[in-house]
Amino acid sequence: MENLDVVIPRPQTIISAPGVLKVESVGEVIAGEGLERFAAVIVRNAGIMGLDFTQGGVPVKLELSPEIKVESFELDISPAEVKISGGDMAGVFYGAGAFEQLLCAAVARGTRNAEIPCGKIVDSPRFSYRGFMLDSARHFQSVETIKSVLALMAKLRLNVFHWHLCDSQGFRTESKLFPELNTLGTMKPGFYTSEDIAEIRAFAAECFITIIPEIEMPGHSQGLLALHPELCCDPGNPGKEFCLAKPEVRTFLEKLITEFAAHFPDAKVMHLGGDEADTAHWNECPECQKLMKEKGYDDIRKLENDFMNDMAAFVRSLGITPVTWFTGSVMEQSTIIQVWRSIWELKETLKNGNRMIFSVHDQLYLDYPASAAEPFENWMLVLTESGVYNTEPFAAWEKDIGDLLLGPETCLWTETVPDHRIMAKLNPRIYAFCETAWSQAKRKEWYNYVHRKEVLSACGWFDLKAL
Ligand code: ACM
Ligand code: ZN
């Protein structure tokens, strides 16, 4: 192996030093307090690579260091010692992952005479928010698939799992208040029980991943409204939208949100959807029209805006920060806005000063085919791996945005993606995405990335379990 530059996502700084570490000289992993599980994974994975890290020899030391920032690490390779220092547990985990990449690349031709060049990797994430959204409402995935996705995210240092759990085609969290919702599932029936969700939450925590659960309103609710037509403008012709004016809609949704939130007791952020609601029913509904006039509005979208702000305020009253998709309306400033249709939405949101998540569809929607050879729907564009790689969330406004852009999130909608295709849709575009989310813009170079990906694929690193 020629150099230290094989790590994905590409580190901020690589400093070369003279000398090499003979891989077979490494013989133990010494973990600071609380870091034992990372040590055990290194020993296990080294074992898979044909190395015995339990026989004594050059140590690999894992430690926490108060001088290093959160999620950040330093990996120091010398002939006599490997030191992995993290600013927190996540930092140690990520540093250990980087060491395993170097190790795996070094032993690609066998362990005999394998070596890693000496030097230091100093790394820190560009964005604190590095998201992936999975739609479990259209096609439903098994708990095992969700855990595989989380394990892949952890490996790529993605730290937010936005879980799209409710849509017209399904309501996927167990509801004891409204058990009829769990009978939905047009494309595939199924729901996650409280035990399933607890298992997934615990696994995500081990992966240093925060879950943002999503429940949809006022549109994308066809299945639910077919079961509860009294919550629509016209119960004889329910459609996909809740009525904006009927008081019972709010009572129902407040109960539903409270129960939904209880599945995620440690969630600090919840997504309320808000996208793509159609105005046709509201325009014809006497109650919606009456309320609109009472409020002196000339546009039904203003009533929708009030509705979403009220629901967001309810979520806030539970101690949870709401997120909505960009809709064109103005949300109270503490609501986070996820931009998705165009970069223009980012500029619009900036005017009101809301924090943002960047998911512009033609750069980050992974349901779109990676090439025209894949099956796709007429609303999709081709989104290649290099297209994802070259996504630059800041575009031209870097100076104006400040801290308002939390980070990027790539999304996998599943209208056309059954459970067994999830990994095929993610790999390799999610590797490209992790570099957009983690690495500094000036460290991103497509051909260099392709080379590193080939080295890591050829040595089998992507097949190793990270935890
Ligand atoms: C969306 O793609 N409807 C947010
Ligand atoms: Zn109505």
XYZ file of C-alpha atoms in Angstrom, residues 71 125-133 157-160 162 212 271 323-325 336-340 343 346 349-350 354-360 363-364 391-395 401-411 433-439 444:
62
model
C -17.316 12.858 16.642
C -17.026 15.981 10.323
C -17.936 18.858 8.048
C -21.626 18.603 9.037
C -23.060 17.622 12.419
C -26.171 16.322 10.600
C -25.448 13.471 8.181
C -28.790 11.947 7.360
C -30.371 9.062 5.582
C -34.145 8.729 5.125
C -20.384 7.774 9.774
C -23.932 8.825 8.955
C -25.599 9.805 12.207
C -29.292 10.590 11.590
C -34.975 9.824 9.316
C -36.074 11.208 13.545
C -40.822 15.095 11.297
C -39.234 19.324 11.082
C -41.343 19.742 7.954
C -40.662 19.374 4.270
C -36.438 22.794 10.902
C -37.166 22.800 7.161
C -36.108 20.007 4.844
C -35.553 21.378 1.340
C -36.233 18.844 -1.401
C -31.959 24.769 -4.212
C -32.947 26.857 0.586
C -36.053 29.349 3.898
C -33.039 31.457 4.657
C -35.126 28.460 9.944
C -32.514 25.755 10.232
C -32.418 23.438 7.226
C -31.709 19.936 6.028
C -30.569 19.631 2.414
C -32.185 16.831 0.349
C -32.672 18.282 -3.129
C -28.940 15.252 -6.155
C -29.953 13.035 -3.249
C -23.610 17.395 -4.495
C -22.562 20.598 -2.799
C -25.158 21.723 -0.265
C -23.798 25.227 0.157
C -23.710 26.131 -3.522
C -25.988 30.492 5.549
C -23.876 30.421 8.679
C -24.962 27.594 10.957
C -28.470 27.343 9.536
C -27.696 24.431 7.256
C -27.533 21.449 9.588
C -26.372 19.134 6.836
C -27.397 16.933 3.934
C -29.688 13.921 3.946
C -30.070 11.336 1.221
C -33.528 9.747 0.852
C -22.958 10.527 -0.112
C -20.993 9.936 3.092
C -18.131 11.931 1.651
C -20.506 14.811 0.834
C -21.767 14.698 4.408
C -18.473 14.206 6.244
C -15.533 15.454 4.176
C -13.521 15.806 -2.394
